Coordinates of C-alpha atoms in Angstrom, one line a residue:
X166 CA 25.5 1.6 5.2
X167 CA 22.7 3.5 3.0
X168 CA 19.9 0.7 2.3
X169 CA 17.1 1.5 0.4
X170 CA 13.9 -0.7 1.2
X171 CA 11.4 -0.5 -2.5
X172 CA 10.0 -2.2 -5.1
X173 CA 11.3 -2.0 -8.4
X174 CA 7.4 -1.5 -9.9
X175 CA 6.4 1.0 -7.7
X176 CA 6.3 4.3 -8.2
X177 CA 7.0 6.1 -5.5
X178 CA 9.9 4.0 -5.2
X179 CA 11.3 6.0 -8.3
X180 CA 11.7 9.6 -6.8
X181 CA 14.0 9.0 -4.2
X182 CA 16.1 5.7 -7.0
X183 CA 16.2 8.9 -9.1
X184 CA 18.0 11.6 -6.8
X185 CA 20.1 8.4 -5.6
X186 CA 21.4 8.2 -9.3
X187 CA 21.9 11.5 -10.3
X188 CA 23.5 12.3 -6.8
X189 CA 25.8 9.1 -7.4
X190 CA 25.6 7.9 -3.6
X191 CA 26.3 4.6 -3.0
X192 CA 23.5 2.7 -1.4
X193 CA 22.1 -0.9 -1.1
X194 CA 19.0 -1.7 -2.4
X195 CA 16.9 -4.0 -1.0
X196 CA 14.1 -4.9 -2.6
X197 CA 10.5 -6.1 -0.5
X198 CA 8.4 -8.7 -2.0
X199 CA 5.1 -7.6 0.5
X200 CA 3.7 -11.8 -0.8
X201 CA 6.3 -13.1 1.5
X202 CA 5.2 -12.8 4.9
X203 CA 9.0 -12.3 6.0
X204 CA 9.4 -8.9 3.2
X205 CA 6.0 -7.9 4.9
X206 CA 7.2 -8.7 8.9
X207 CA 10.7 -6.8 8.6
X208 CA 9.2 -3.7 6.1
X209 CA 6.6 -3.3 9.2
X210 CA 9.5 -3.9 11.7
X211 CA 10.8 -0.3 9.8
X212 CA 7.7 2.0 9.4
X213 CA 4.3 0.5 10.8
X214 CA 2.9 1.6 7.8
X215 CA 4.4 -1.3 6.0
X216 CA 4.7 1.4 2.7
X217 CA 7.8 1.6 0.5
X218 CA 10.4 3.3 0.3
X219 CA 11.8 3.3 3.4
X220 CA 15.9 4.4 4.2
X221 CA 17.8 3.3 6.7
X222 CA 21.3 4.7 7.1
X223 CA 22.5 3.4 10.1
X224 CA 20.1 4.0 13.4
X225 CA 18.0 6.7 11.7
X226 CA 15.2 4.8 9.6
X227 CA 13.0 7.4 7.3
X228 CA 9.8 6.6 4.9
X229 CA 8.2 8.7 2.9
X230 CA 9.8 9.4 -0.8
X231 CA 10.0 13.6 -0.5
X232 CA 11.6 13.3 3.0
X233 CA 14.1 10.4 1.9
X234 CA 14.6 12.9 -0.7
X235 CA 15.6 15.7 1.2
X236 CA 17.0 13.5 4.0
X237 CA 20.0 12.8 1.2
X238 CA 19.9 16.4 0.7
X239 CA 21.3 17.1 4.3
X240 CA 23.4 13.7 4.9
X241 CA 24.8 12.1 1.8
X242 CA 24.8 15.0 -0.9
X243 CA 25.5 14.8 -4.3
X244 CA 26.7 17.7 -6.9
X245 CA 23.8 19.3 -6.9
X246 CA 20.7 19.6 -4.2
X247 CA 17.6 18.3 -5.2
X248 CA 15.9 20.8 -2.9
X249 CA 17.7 24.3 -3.5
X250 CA 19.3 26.3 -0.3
X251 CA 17.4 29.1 -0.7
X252 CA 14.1 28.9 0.7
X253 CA 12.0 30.7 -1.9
X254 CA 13.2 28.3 -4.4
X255 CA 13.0 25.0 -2.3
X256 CA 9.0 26.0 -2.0
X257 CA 8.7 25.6 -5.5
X258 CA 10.4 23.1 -5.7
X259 CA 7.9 21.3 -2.8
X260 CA 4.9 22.9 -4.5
X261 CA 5.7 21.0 -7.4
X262 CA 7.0 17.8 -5.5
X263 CA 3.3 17.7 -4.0
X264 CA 1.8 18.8 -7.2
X265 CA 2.7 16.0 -9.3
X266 CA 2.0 13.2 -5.9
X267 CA -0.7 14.4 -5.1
X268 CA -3.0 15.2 -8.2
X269 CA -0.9 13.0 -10.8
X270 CA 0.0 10.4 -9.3
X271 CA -2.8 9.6 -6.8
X272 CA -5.4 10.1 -9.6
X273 CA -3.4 7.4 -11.3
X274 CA -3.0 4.8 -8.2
X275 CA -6.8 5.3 -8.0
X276 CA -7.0 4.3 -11.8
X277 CA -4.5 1.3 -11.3
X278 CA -6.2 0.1 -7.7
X279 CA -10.0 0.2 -9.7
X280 CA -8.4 -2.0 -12.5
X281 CA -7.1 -4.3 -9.7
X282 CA -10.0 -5.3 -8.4
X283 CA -12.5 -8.0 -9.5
X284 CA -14.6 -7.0 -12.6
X285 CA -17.9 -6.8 -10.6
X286 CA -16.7 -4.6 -8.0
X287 CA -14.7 -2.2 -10.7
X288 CA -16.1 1.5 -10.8
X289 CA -16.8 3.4 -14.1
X290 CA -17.5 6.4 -12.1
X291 CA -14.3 6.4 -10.1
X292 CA -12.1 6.1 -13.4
X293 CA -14.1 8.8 -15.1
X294 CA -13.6 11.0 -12.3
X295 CA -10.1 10.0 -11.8
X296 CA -9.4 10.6 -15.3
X297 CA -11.0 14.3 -15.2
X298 CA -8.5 15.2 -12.3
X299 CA -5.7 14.1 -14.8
X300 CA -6.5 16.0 -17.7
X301 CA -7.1 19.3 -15.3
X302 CA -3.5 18.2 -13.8
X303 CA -2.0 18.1 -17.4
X304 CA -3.5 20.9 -18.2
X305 CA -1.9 22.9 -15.6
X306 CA 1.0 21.5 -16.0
X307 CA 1.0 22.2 -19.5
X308 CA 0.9 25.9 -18.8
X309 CA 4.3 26.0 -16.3
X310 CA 6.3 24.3 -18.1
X311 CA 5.9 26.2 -21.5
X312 CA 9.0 27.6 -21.7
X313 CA 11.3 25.8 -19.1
X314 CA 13.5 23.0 -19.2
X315 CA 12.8 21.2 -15.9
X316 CA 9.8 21.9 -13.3
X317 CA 11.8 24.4 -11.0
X318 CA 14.7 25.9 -11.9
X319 CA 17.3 23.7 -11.9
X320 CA 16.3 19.2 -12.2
X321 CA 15.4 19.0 -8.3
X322 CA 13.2 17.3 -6.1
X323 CA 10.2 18.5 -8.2
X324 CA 11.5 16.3 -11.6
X325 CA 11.8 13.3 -9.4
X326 CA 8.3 13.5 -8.4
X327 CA 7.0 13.7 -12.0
X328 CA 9.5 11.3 -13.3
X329 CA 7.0 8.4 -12.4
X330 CA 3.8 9.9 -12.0
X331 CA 3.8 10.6 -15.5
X332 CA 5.5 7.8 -16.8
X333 CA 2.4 5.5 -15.4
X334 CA -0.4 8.4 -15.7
X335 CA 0.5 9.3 -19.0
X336 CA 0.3 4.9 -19.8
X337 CA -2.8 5.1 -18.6
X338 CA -4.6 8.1 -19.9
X339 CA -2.4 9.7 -22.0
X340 CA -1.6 14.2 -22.0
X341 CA -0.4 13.6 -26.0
X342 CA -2.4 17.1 -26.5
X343 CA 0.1 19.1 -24.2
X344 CA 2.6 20.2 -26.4
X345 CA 4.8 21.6 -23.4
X346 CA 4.4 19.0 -21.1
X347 CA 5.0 16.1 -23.9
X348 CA 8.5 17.5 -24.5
X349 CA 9.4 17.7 -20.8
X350 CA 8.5 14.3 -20.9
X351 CA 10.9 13.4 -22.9
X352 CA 13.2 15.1 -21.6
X353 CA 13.1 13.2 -18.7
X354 CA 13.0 10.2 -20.6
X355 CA 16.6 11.0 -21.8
X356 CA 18.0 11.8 -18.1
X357 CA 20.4 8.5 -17.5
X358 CA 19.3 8.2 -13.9
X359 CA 15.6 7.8 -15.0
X360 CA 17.0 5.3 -18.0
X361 CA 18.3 3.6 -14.9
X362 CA 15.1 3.2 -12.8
X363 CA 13.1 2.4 -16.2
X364 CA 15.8 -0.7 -16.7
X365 CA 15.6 -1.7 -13.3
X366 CA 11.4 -1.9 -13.3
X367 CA 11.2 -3.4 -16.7
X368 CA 11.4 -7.3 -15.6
X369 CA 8.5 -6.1 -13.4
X370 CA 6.2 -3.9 -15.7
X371 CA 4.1 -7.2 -16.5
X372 CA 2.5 -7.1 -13.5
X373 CA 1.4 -3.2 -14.0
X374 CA -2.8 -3.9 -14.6
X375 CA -1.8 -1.3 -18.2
X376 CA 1.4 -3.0 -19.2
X377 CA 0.2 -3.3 -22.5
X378 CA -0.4 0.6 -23.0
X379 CA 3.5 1.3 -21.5
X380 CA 5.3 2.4 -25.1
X381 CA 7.7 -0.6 -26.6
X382 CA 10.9 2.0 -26.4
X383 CA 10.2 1.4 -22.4
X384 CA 10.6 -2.5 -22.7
X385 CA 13.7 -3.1 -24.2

């Protein structure tokens, strides 16, 4: 049996609920509530780490949201790879995958963790400089995807990645000024597997520190 281990909030939890959806595997998920010692014990029991998502499909036990990704790829396939078969086009696809977790959404986590902590310790600087790495980000961004429907070729591996990254980024500090990249954006937004995941997180989005910036189309 597929199980995935996530939380509904977070956002790397959403790549791999995404490809899950729009590949139509059946799968458990199992949601970890790291406050409860027990969610925290048995998530550790899985991957040290003790980071969601983590799979388990019988004895083989994978974290990490891009190889959960393409682990589905191999072993429980849907209509259409995430990652393409040819290798020149699975690197952009994995350019782009890294791309939007790495220099997206980091930047943003950075952003969220700073608003987290306790008003004396919070960091002006770190925001500021957090906030500069996002607007580079959109900016490059920007440029690719004038002209394309989706970030590689075909909705992939790459989509997934920026599905969530910009959905909590663009809460935060928004990229309103990127023509291209707002109407990707909303493309995405239309896509019924990311509907899905949106649903699913929406009893939870209180708890996100900029809840109050997430658009009201996104909380009903």
């Amino acid at each position: 049996m597929l199980t995935l281990y996530y939380h509904p909030l977070a956002a790397f939890c959403w790549k791999p609920l995404v490809a899950l959806y729009e590949a139509g595997t059946p799968f458990t998920a199992h949601m970890v509530d790291l406050s409860k010692p027990e969610d925290a014990a048995a998530l550790e029991s899985l991957w040290p780490m003790r980071l969601f998502p983590v799979l388990k499909d019988g004895e083989t036990v994978l974290p990490e949201s891009s190889i959960i990704v393409e682990y589905l790829d191999l072993h429980r396939p849907g209509p259409r790879r995430m990652v393409p078969a040819d290798p020149h086009a699975a690197l952009q696809v994995r350019l782009w995958d890294r791309f939007f977790d790495m220099h997206v959404q980091a930047a943003m986590q950075e952003i969220v963790w700073d608003a987290l902590r306790p008003e004396p310790r919070r960091d002006p600087q770190t925001v500021a400089e957090q906030k500069a790495k996002l607007d580079r980000a959109y900016a490059t961004a920007d440029r690719h995807l004038a002209g394309r429907d989706w970030v590689a070729g075909d909705f992939s591996m790459a989509d997934c990645a920026a599905m969530p990254a910009l959905f909590y980024a663009g809460a935060i500090h928004p990229f309103d000024a990127h023509p291209a990249l707002s109407a990707y954006f909303a493309r995405l937004m239309d896509r019924p597997s990311v509907s899905r995941v949106i649903d699913g997180a929406q009893p939870w989005f209180q708890y996100f520190p900029f809840h109050d910036r997430i658009p009201a189309r996104f909380l009903t």
